[in-house]
Coordinates of C-alpha atoms (C1' of nucleotides) in Angstrom, one line a residue:
Chain T
X1 CA 0.1 -0.4 0.1
X2 CA 2.9 2.4 1.2
X3 CA 4.8 3.4 -1.8
X4 CA 8.5 2.9 -0.6
X5 CA 9.9 7.0 0.7
X6 CA 12.8 8.0 -0.5
X7 CA 14.5 7.4 3.0
X8 CA 13.7 3.9 3.3
X9 CA 14.5 2.7 -0.3
X10 CA 17.5 1.1 1.7
X11 CA 15.9 -1.7 2.9
X12 CA 14.2 -4.1 0.4
X13 CA 11.4 -6.0 0.9
X14 CA 13.6 -9.2 0.7
X15 CA 15.9 -8.9 3.4
X16 CA 18.9 -10.9 1.5
X17 CA 20.4 -13.2 3.9
X18 CA 18.0 -13.2 6.5
X19 CA 19.0 -16.5 7.9
X20 CA 22.1 -15.8 8.3
X21 CA 21.4 -12.5 10.2
X22 CA 19.3 -14.2 12.2
X23 CA 21.3 -16.4 14.0
X24 CA 24.6 -14.2 14.2
X25 CA 22.1 -11.6 16.1
X26 CA 21.3 -14.5 18.1
X27 CA 24.9 -15.5 19.2
X28 CA 24.9 -11.8 20.1
X29 CA 21.9 -11.8 21.8
X30 CA 23.3 -15.1 24.0
X31 CA 26.8 -14.4 24.7
X32 CA 25.7 -10.7 25.6
X33 CA 22.5 -11.1 27.9
X34 CA 22.2 -14.9 28.2
X35 CA 19.6 -17.5 26.6
X36 CA 16.5 -16.0 28.7
X37 CA 17.0 -13.4 26.6
X38 CA 17.3 -15.0 23.7
X39 CA 14.0 -15.1 21.8
X40 CA 12.3 -14.8 18.4
X41 CA 11.4 -12.1 19.0
X42 CA 14.5 -10.6 20.0
X43 CA 16.1 -11.8 17.4
X44 CA 13.7 -10.4 14.2
X45 CA 14.4 -7.2 16.3
X46 CA 18.1 -6.9 16.1
X47 CA 17.9 -7.3 12.3
X48 CA 15.1 -5.5 11.9
X49 CA 12.4 -7.3 10.7
X50 CA 8.7 -8.2 11.4
X51 CA 8.5 -10.5 14.3
X52 CA 7.5 -13.3 13.0
X53 CA 9.9 -13.7 10.1
X54 CA 12.1 -15.8 11.5
X55 CA 9.7 -18.5 11.8
X56 CA 10.6 -18.9 7.7
X57 CA 13.5 -19.9 8.6
X58 CA 14.0 -22.1 11.6
X59 CA 10.0 -22.9 11.9
X60 CA 10.1 -21.9 16.0
X61 CA 12.1 -20.8 18.8
X62 CA 13.6 -24.7 19.3
X63 CA 14.7 -24.5 15.4
X64 CA 16.4 -21.2 15.7
X65 CA 18.5 -23.1 19.3
X66 CA 19.1 -25.9 17.1
X67 CA 20.3 -24.3 13.9
X68 CA 22.6 -22.3 16.2
X69 CA 24.0 -24.9 18.0
X70 CA 25.0 -26.8 14.8
X71 CA 27.1 -23.6 14.1
X72 CA 28.5 -23.9 17.8
X73 CA 29.3 -27.6 16.8
X74 CA 30.9 -27.0 13.8
X75 CA 33.4 -24.4 15.0
X76 CA 34.0 -26.5 18.3
X77 CA 34.8 -29.6 15.7
X78 CA 37.2 -27.6 14.0
X79 CA 38.8 -25.9 17.2
X80 CA 39.2 -29.3 18.2
X81 CA 40.1 -30.7 14.8
X82 CA 43.1 -28.0 14.3
X83 CA 44.8 -28.5 17.7
X84 CA 44.7 -32.3 17.1
X85 CA 46.3 -31.7 13.8
X86 CA 48.9 -29.0 15.6
X87 CA 50.2 -32.1 17.9
X88 CA 49.5 -34.9 15.3
X89 CA 52.6 -36.6 16.0
X90 CA 53.3 -36.3 19.7
X91 CA 52.5 -39.2 22.0
X92 CA 49.3 -39.3 23.6
X93 CA 49.3 -37.8 26.4
X94 CA 50.3 -34.4 24.9
X95 CA 47.7 -35.2 22.2
X96 CA 45.0 -36.1 25.0
X97 CA 46.0 -33.2 26.8
X98 CA 45.7 -30.5 23.5
X99 CA 42.6 -31.5 22.4
X100 CA 41.2 -31.1 26.2
X101 CA 42.6 -27.7 26.4
X102 CA 41.1 -26.7 23.0
X103 CA 37.6 -27.9 24.6
X104 CA 37.8 -25.9 27.3
X105 CA 39.3 -22.7 25.6
X106 CA 36.4 -22.9 23.3
X107 CA 34.0 -23.5 26.2
X108 CA 35.7 -20.3 27.6
X109 CA 35.9 -18.3 24.4
X110 CA 31.8 -19.0 23.8
X111 CA 30.2 -19.6 27.2
X112 CA 26.7 -19.2 25.8
X113 CA 27.1 -21.0 23.0
X114 CA 28.4 -24.0 24.7
X115 CA 26.1 -24.0 27.1
X116 CA 23.5 -24.2 24.8
X117 CA 24.9 -27.4 23.0
X118 CA 24.6 -29.4 25.6
X119 CA 21.1 -28.4 26.8
X120 CA 19.3 -30.5 25.4
X121 CA 15.7 -29.7 25.9
X122 CA 15.9 -26.8 24.4
X123 CA 17.1 -28.7 21.4
X124 CA 15.6 -31.0 18.4
X125 CA 18.5 -33.7 18.0
X126 CA 17.0 -34.7 14.7
X127 CA 17.5 -31.9 13.3
X128 CA 19.3 -32.4 10.0
X129 CA 22.0 -29.7 9.8
X130 CA 22.2 -30.4 14.1
X131 CA 22.6 -34.4 14.1
X132 CA 25.2 -34.1 11.8
X133 CA 26.8 -31.8 13.3
X134 CA 26.8 -33.2 16.5
X135 CA 27.9 -36.4 14.9
X136 CA 31.0 -34.3 13.4
X137 CA 32.0 -33.0 17.0
X138 CA 31.4 -36.9 17.7
X139 CA 34.4 -37.9 15.3
X140 CA 36.7 -34.9 15.9
X141 CA 36.5 -35.9 19.3
X142 CA 37.1 -39.6 19.2
X143 CA 39.8 -39.2 16.4
X144 CA 42.2 -37.8 19.5
X145 CA 41.3 -41.5 21.3
X146 CA 42.3 -43.8 19.1
X147 CA 44.3 -45.6 21.9
X148 CA 46.6 -46.8 18.9
X149 CA 48.9 -48.4 21.7
X150 CA 46.6 -50.7 23.3
X151 CA 44.8 -52.4 21.2
X152 CA 43.1 -55.2 22.7
X153 CA 42.1 -54.3 26.1
X154 CA 38.3 -55.2 27.3
X155 CA 35.8 -52.9 25.5
X156 CA 34.5 -51.5 28.3
X157 CA 37.6 -50.6 29.7
X158 CA 38.0 -48.4 26.8
X159 CA 34.8 -47.2 26.5
X160 CA 35.7 -46.4 30.1
X161 CA 38.4 -44.7 28.6
X162 CA 36.7 -42.4 26.4
X163 CA 34.1 -41.6 29.0
X164 CA 36.6 -40.3 31.8
X165 CA 38.1 -38.3 29.3
X166 CA 35.4 -36.6 27.8
X167 CA 33.8 -35.9 31.4
X168 CA 37.0 -34.8 33.2
X169 CA 37.2 -31.9 30.6
X170 CA 33.9 -31.5 30.2
X171 CA 32.8 -31.1 34.0
X172 CA 35.9 -28.4 33.8
X173 CA 35.2 -26.7 31.5
X174 CA 30.8 -26.5 32.5
X175 CA 32.3 -26.0 36.3
X176 CA 34.5 -23.6 34.9
X177 CA 32.0 -21.2 33.2
X178 CA 29.2 -21.6 35.9
X179 CA 32.4 -19.9 38.0
X180 CA 32.0 -22.8 40.3
X181 CA 35.9 -23.3 40.2
X182 CA 36.0 -20.1 41.7
X183 CA 37.0 -21.2 45.3
X184 CA 39.1 -23.2 44.4
X185 CA 41.2 -21.3 42.2
X186 CA 41.0 -17.9 44.8
X187 CA 42.1 -20.6 47.6
X188 CA 45.9 -21.0 46.1
X189 CA 48.5 -18.5 47.2
X190 CA 49.4 -16.0 44.4
X191 CA 46.3 -16.8 42.4
X192 CA 45.7 -19.1 39.6
X193 CA 43.8 -18.9 36.5
X194 CA 41.8 -21.3 34.7
X195 CA 44.5 -22.3 32.1
X196 CA 46.9 -22.9 35.1
X197 CA 44.5 -25.0 36.8
X198 CA 43.6 -27.2 33.7
X199 CA 46.9 -27.6 33.2
X200 CA 47.9 -28.6 37.0
X201 CA 44.8 -31.1 36.3
X202 CA 46.0 -33.1 33.3
X203 CA 49.6 -33.3 35.6
X204 CA 47.7 -34.5 38.3
X205 CA 45.0 -37.4 36.6
X206 CA 46.4 -40.2 34.8
X207 CA 43.8 -42.1 32.2
X208 CA 45.2 -45.3 31.1
X209 CA 43.2 -48.8 30.6
X210 CA 46.4 -50.6 32.4
X211 CA 45.8 -48.8 35.5
X212 CA 47.8 -50.7 38.0
X213 CA 45.5 -49.6 41.1
X214 CA 42.9 -51.6 42.8
Chain I
X1 CA -18.5 -11.5 49.3
X2 CA -19.7 -15.0 48.9
X3 CA -20.0 -17.0 51.7
X4 CA -18.5 -20.5 51.6
X5 CA -21.3 -22.7 50.3
X6 CA -21.4 -25.9 51.8
X7 CA -19.3 -27.8 49.2
X8 CA -16.3 -25.8 49.2
X9 CA -16.2 -25.5 53.6
X10 CA -13.4 -27.7 52.9
X11 CA -10.5 -24.9 51.6
X12 CA -10.0 -22.3 53.7
X13 CA -8.8 -19.0 52.5
X14 CA -5.1 -19.7 53.4
X15 CA -3.9 -22.5 52.8
X16 CA -1.9 -23.7 55.5
X17 CA 2.0 -24.3 54.0
X18 CA 1.5 -23.6 50.7
X19 CA 5.4 -23.0 50.7
X20 CA 6.2 -26.4 50.8
X21 CA 3.1 -27.4 48.8
X22 CA 4.2 -24.9 45.8
X23 CA 8.1 -26.5 46.2
X24 CA 6.5 -29.8 46.1
X25 CA 4.9 -29.3 43.1
X26 CA 7.2 -27.7 41.5
X27 CA 10.1 -30.2 42.2
X28 CA 7.3 -32.6 40.0
X29 CA 6.9 -30.7 37.4
X30 CA 10.3 -30.2 36.8
X31 CA 11.1 -34.0 37.1
X32 CA 7.8 -34.7 35.0
X33 CA 7.9 -32.6 32.5
X34 CA 10.6 -30.7 32.2
X35 CA 11.9 -26.9 33.2
X36 CA 10.3 -25.4 30.4
X37 CA 7.1 -26.3 32.0
X38 CA 8.0 -25.6 35.5
X39 CA 6.3 -21.8 35.6
X40 CA 4.9 -19.7 38.7
X41 CA 1.2 -20.7 37.3
X42 CA 1.5 -24.1 36.6
X43 CA 2.9 -24.7 40.1
X44 CA 0.0 -22.5 41.2
X45 CA -2.5 -24.3 40.1
X46 CA -1.2 -27.9 41.4
X47 CA -1.7 -27.1 44.3
X48 CA -5.1 -25.0 43.4
X49 CA -4.1 -21.9 44.7
X50 CA -4.6 -18.1 42.9
X51 CA -1.5 -17.9 40.3
X52 CA -0.3 -15.0 42.2
X53 CA -0.2 -16.8 45.6
X54 CA 3.2 -17.9 44.9
X55 CA 5.0 -14.7 45.0
X56 CA 4.3 -14.0 48.6
X57 CA 6.7 -16.9 49.7
X58 CA 9.1 -16.5 46.4
X59 CA 8.3 -13.1 45.0
X60 CA 8.8 -14.0 41.5
X61 CA 10.1 -17.2 39.3
X62 CA 13.9 -17.0 40.2
X63 CA 12.7 -17.1 44.1
X64 CA 10.7 -20.1 43.7
X65 CA 13.8 -22.0 41.4
X66 CA 16.6 -20.4 44.2
X67 CA 14.1 -22.3 46.8
X68 CA 13.8 -25.4 45.2
X69 CA 17.7 -25.8 44.2
X70 CA 18.7 -25.1 47.9
X71 CA 16.2 -28.1 49.0
X72 CA 18.2 -30.0 46.0
X73 CA 21.7 -29.0 47.5
X74 CA 20.3 -30.1 51.2
X75 CA 19.3 -33.8 49.8
X76 CA 22.7 -33.8 47.6
X77 CA 24.9 -33.2 50.4
X78 CA 23.1 -35.3 53.0
X79 CA 23.6 -38.7 50.1
X80 CA 26.9 -37.3 49.7
X81 CA 27.4 -37.5 53.6
X82 CA 25.6 -40.7 54.2
X83 CA 27.9 -42.3 51.4
X84 CA 31.4 -41.0 53.4
X85 CA 30.0 -41.9 56.4
X86 CA 29.5 -45.7 55.4
X87 CA 33.0 -46.0 54.3
X88 CA 34.9 -44.0 56.7
X89 CA 37.2 -46.3 57.7
X90 CA 38.3 -47.6 53.9
X91 CA 41.4 -45.7 52.1
X92 CA 40.8 -42.3 50.0
X93 CA 40.2 -43.6 47.1
X94 CA 37.5 -46.5 48.2
X95 CA 36.0 -42.9 49.7
X96 CA 36.6 -40.8 46.6
X97 CA 34.7 -43.5 44.8
X98 CA 31.6 -43.7 46.9
X99 CA 30.9 -40.6 47.0
X100 CA 31.5 -40.0 43.4
X101 CA 29.2 -43.1 43.2
X102 CA 26.7 -40.7 45.5
X103 CA 27.2 -37.8 43.9
X104 CA 25.7 -39.8 40.1
X105 CA 23.3 -41.3 41.8
X106 CA 22.0 -38.5 43.0
X107 CA 21.7 -37.1 39.8
X108 CA 20.2 -40.2 38.2
X109 CA 17.5 -39.5 40.3
X110 CA 16.7 -36.3 40.0
X111 CA 17.8 -35.5 36.8
X112 CA 15.8 -32.0 36.7
X113 CA 16.9 -30.7 39.9
X114 CA 20.5 -31.8 39.5
X115 CA 20.5 -29.7 36.6
X116 CA 18.5 -26.2 38.1
X117 CA 21.1 -26.6 40.6
X118 CA 24.1 -26.5 37.9
X119 CA 21.9 -23.7 35.9
X120 CA 23.2 -20.4 37.3
X121 CA 21.2 -18.1 35.2
X122 CA 17.9 -18.9 36.4
X123 CA 19.4 -18.6 40.3
X124 CA 19.6 -16.5 43.0
X125 CA 22.7 -17.4 44.7
X126 CA 22.6 -14.6 46.8
X127 CA 18.8 -15.7 48.5
X128 CA 20.1 -16.5 51.6
X129 CA 19.1 -20.5 51.7
X130 CA 21.1 -21.0 48.5
X131 CA 23.8 -19.6 49.3
X132 CA 23.5 -21.7 52.9
X133 CA 22.9 -24.6 50.9
X134 CA 25.4 -24.2 48.5
X135 CA 27.9 -24.0 51.1
X136 CA 26.8 -27.1 52.7
X137 CA 27.0 -29.1 49.5
X138 CA 30.4 -27.7 49.2
X139 CA 31.6 -28.9 52.6
X140 CA 30.3 -32.4 52.3
X141 CA 32.1 -32.9 49.1
X142 CA 35.0 -30.9 50.6
X143 CA 35.4 -33.0 53.5
X144 CA 36.1 -36.6 50.9
X145 CA 39.1 -34.8 50.0
X146 CA 40.8 -33.7 52.9
X147 CA 44.5 -35.6 51.0
X148 CA 45.6 -36.2 54.8
X149 CA 48.8 -38.6 53.5
X150 CA 50.1 -35.9 51.0
X151 CA 49.7 -33.2 53.1
X152 CA 52.4 -30.7 51.8
X153 CA 52.3 -30.9 48.5
X154 CA 52.1 -28.1 46.4
X155 CA 49.2 -26.1 46.6
X156 CA 48.4 -26.0 42.9
X157 CA 48.6 -29.5 42.8
X158 CA 46.0 -30.0 45.8
X159 CA 43.9 -27.2 44.0
X160 CA 44.0 -29.4 41.2
X161 CA 43.1 -33.1 42.7
X162 CA 40.1 -31.2 44.0
X163 CA 38.8 -29.8 40.4
X164 CA 40.1 -32.7 39.0
X165 CA 37.5 -35.6 40.7
X166 CA 35.0 -32.6 40.9
X167 CA 35.2 -32.2 37.0
X168 CA 35.6 -35.6 36.7
X169 CA 32.2 -37.0 38.3
X170 CA 30.2 -34.1 37.5
X171 CA 31.0 -34.2 33.6
X172 CA 29.9 -37.8 34.1
X173 CA 26.8 -36.9 35.5
X174 CA 25.5 -34.6 33.0
X175 CA 27.1 -36.5 30.1
X176 CA 25.1 -39.4 31.3
X177 CA 21.5 -37.7 32.4
X178 CA 21.7 -35.9 28.9
X179 CA 22.2 -39.4 26.9
X180 CA 25.5 -38.2 25.5
X181 CA 27.1 -41.6 27.2
X182 CA 24.7 -44.0 25.2
X183 CA 26.6 -44.4 22.1
X184 CA 29.5 -45.0 24.4
X185 CA 27.2 -46.9 26.2
X186 CA 25.8 -49.1 23.8
X187 CA 29.2 -49.3 21.6
X188 CA 30.4 -52.2 24.6
X189 CA 29.8 -55.9 23.4
X190 CA 27.1 -57.3 25.6
X191 CA 26.0 -53.6 27.2
X192 CA 26.9 -51.8 30.2
X193 CA 24.7 -49.6 32.2
X194 CA 25.9 -46.5 33.8
X195 CA 26.9 -48.2 37.3
X196 CA 29.5 -50.3 35.5
X197 CA 30.8 -47.5 33.3
X198 CA 31.0 -45.3 36.6
X199 CA 32.7 -48.5 38.2
X200 CA 35.4 -48.4 34.6
X201 CA 35.9 -45.0 35.3
X202 CA 37.1 -45.1 38.2
X203 CA 39.4 -48.3 37.3
X204 CA 41.1 -46.3 34.9
X205 CA 41.6 -43.2 36.5
X206 CA 44.5 -42.3 38.8
X207 CA 44.3 -38.8 40.2
X208 CA 46.7 -37.9 42.8
X209 CA 49.5 -34.8 43.5
X210 CA 52.5 -37.2 43.1
X211 CA 51.4 -38.1 39.6
X212 CA 54.6 -40.1 38.5
X213 CA 53.9 -39.1 35.0
X214 CA 55.0 -35.6 32.6
Chain F
dG1 C1' 7.8 -11.6 -22.8
dG2 C1' 4.5 -12.9 -19.8
dC3 C1' 2.2 -15.6 -16.2
dT4 C1' 2.3 -19.2 -12.1
dA5 C1' 4.0 -21.5 -8.0
dC6 C1' 7.0 -20.7 -4.6
dA7 C1' 10.1 -18.0 -1.1
dT8 C1' 9.9 -14.2 1.9
dG9 C1' 7.5 -11.1 4.8
dT10 C1' 4.0 -8.6 7.4
dT11 C1' -0.3 -7.6 10.2
dT12 C1' -3.5 -10.0 12.8
dA13 C1' -4.8 -12.5 16.7
dC14 C1' -4.8 -15.5 20.4
dG15 C1' -3.3 -17.7 24.9
dC16 C1' 0.2 -18.1 28.0
dT17 C1' 3.7 -16.0 31.1
dG18 C1' 5.8 -12.8 34.9
dA19 C1' 4.5 -9.2 37.1
dA20 C1' 2.6 -5.3 39.7
dA21 C1' -0.9 -3.0 41.8
dA22 C1' -5.0 -2.5 44.8
dC23 C1' -8.1 -5.4 47.4
dA24 C1' -10.0 -9.2 51.4
dT25 C1' -9.6 -12.3 54.8
dT26 C1' -6.9 -14.5 58.3
dT27 C1' -3.6 -14.7 62.0
dT28 C1' -0.7 -12.6 64.8
dT29 C1' 0.9 -8.9 67.9
dC30 C1' 0.4 -5.4 71.5
Chain P
dG1 C1' -9.5 -5.8 71.3
dA2 C1' -7.8 -2.8 67.8
dA3 C1' -3.4 -2.1 64.7
dA4 C1' -0.2 -4.2 61.9
dA5 C1' 1.8 -8.5 59.7
dA6 C1' 0.8 -12.2 56.6
dT7 C1' -1.3 -14.5 53.4
dG8 C1' -4.5 -15.4 48.9
dT9 C1' -7.0 -13.1 45.4
dT10 C1' -8.6 -10.1 41.6
dT11 C1' -7.0 -6.8 38.0
dT12 C1' -4.4 -5.6 34.5
dC13 C1' 0.0 -4.3 31.8
dA14 C1' 3.2 -5.8 28.8
dG15 C1' 6.6 -9.7 26.4
dC16 C1' 6.6 -14.2 24.1
dG17 C1' 5.2 -18.2 20.9
dT18 C1' 3.0 -19.6 17.2
dA19 C1' -0.9 -19.9 13.9
dA20 C1' -3.6 -17.7 10.1
dA21 C1' -4.3 -14.4 6.3
dC22 C1' -2.1 -11.4 3.4
dA23 C1' 1.5 -9.2 1.0
dT24 C1' 5.3 -9.0 -2.0
dG25 C1' 8.7 -10.1 -4.5
dT26 C1' 11.7 -13.8 -6.9
dA27 C1' 12.0 -18.3 -10.2
dG28 C1' 10.5 -21.2 -13.3
dC29 C1' 8.2 -22.2 -17.2
dC30 C1' 5.5 -21.9 -21.1

DNA sequence: GGCTACATGTTTACGCTGAAAACATTTTTC
DNA sequence: GAAAAATGTTTTCAGCGTAAACATGTAGCC
């Protein structure tokens, strides 16, 4: 009805790349204002589009969050893989430490995104993009624990090694970004930063299929 | 205005113990329908009270969630402490394993509550009840890692031991209740249940201030 | 070139939610 | 026994997710 006035010629009816713009805006909101502020309408507002426009690209809020999580998993996989590649020749202990560092580094750099990625109640894992991205991440992580040196251990022990490494790093990352390690870190005379603490954790932990303990 | 008719004499104007009733209803909703269904109004409906009545006891939604989390921390502390007490005489490795089992057992028994307890964006940690309950839990966990045998190790190593144990068990619990360990568990021929996997994790992990590795 | 299908945005509308404000009913306190 | 406080209710408002109807631009097809 309204013909475009000279001042709003800038904005054509079609955005051009609304999907990407919405994802970028959503990530920004997630990292600056928290996940409770990340709404469909807020993302639409940030891009300057009507509040139902996102539905065309993501169906509903779960869709937007899932696609955003998929982006997160892709970046996460790339980061882990790059870290693993950088120490490809080293022994397994070094490789695991380096990928663990990358894991925690990612969580610290994108705390909101990382938390979203592991908040399954808001995600739809059957979405193709998310499903694929999670598979990619799984693959990136698994390649770092090939246990090529300890081939024929009991399967449950191999599974336990994988679970232990994952749990250790994942738990550390989550506790860290939730601020739960603050007390522990401040209790050390002189203070410790997260990187130092993580290194110390690696120094203090041994994960092996042939653990001599019982 | 309306005098009570014979049929609703049952419900006096004052509930009697609305606060407790709301907390119980909230927990039930949390565990059966998930955290996104846990609203002030839903809790009020479940108890059969006006939708603003909860405000008198919890101010707002953050208040309700925080008080519920406090209840969770209290129960959690009791469970961990009971587990520790049951093996009070044993060596440290046994004590840590047993408290770790209790940690994971609690998370599995109350997955919604456990997730809420570590979802800080919805909680107000300055609430006295929650603050106190978290302190209690910290204390219950700390008493299991006194490292009485390794007294004079570098402080950062002691901190790392605590962080490592916590991260390992916490990460395991979270990955487990989010279903992220399903693949790992199914990959083991014959199948594994979470308890077995956790035991295997403990078998495979060694945490010590004097780790000989480097 | 023109016409039709489709993709992409907008407007409108509805029910749910959190929350504040004004009010009603008990209980407690002095 | 009256005043004050605690506890519930009713009313109201704005923000949210989502569906439906509609508008506008794009792309394929003849």
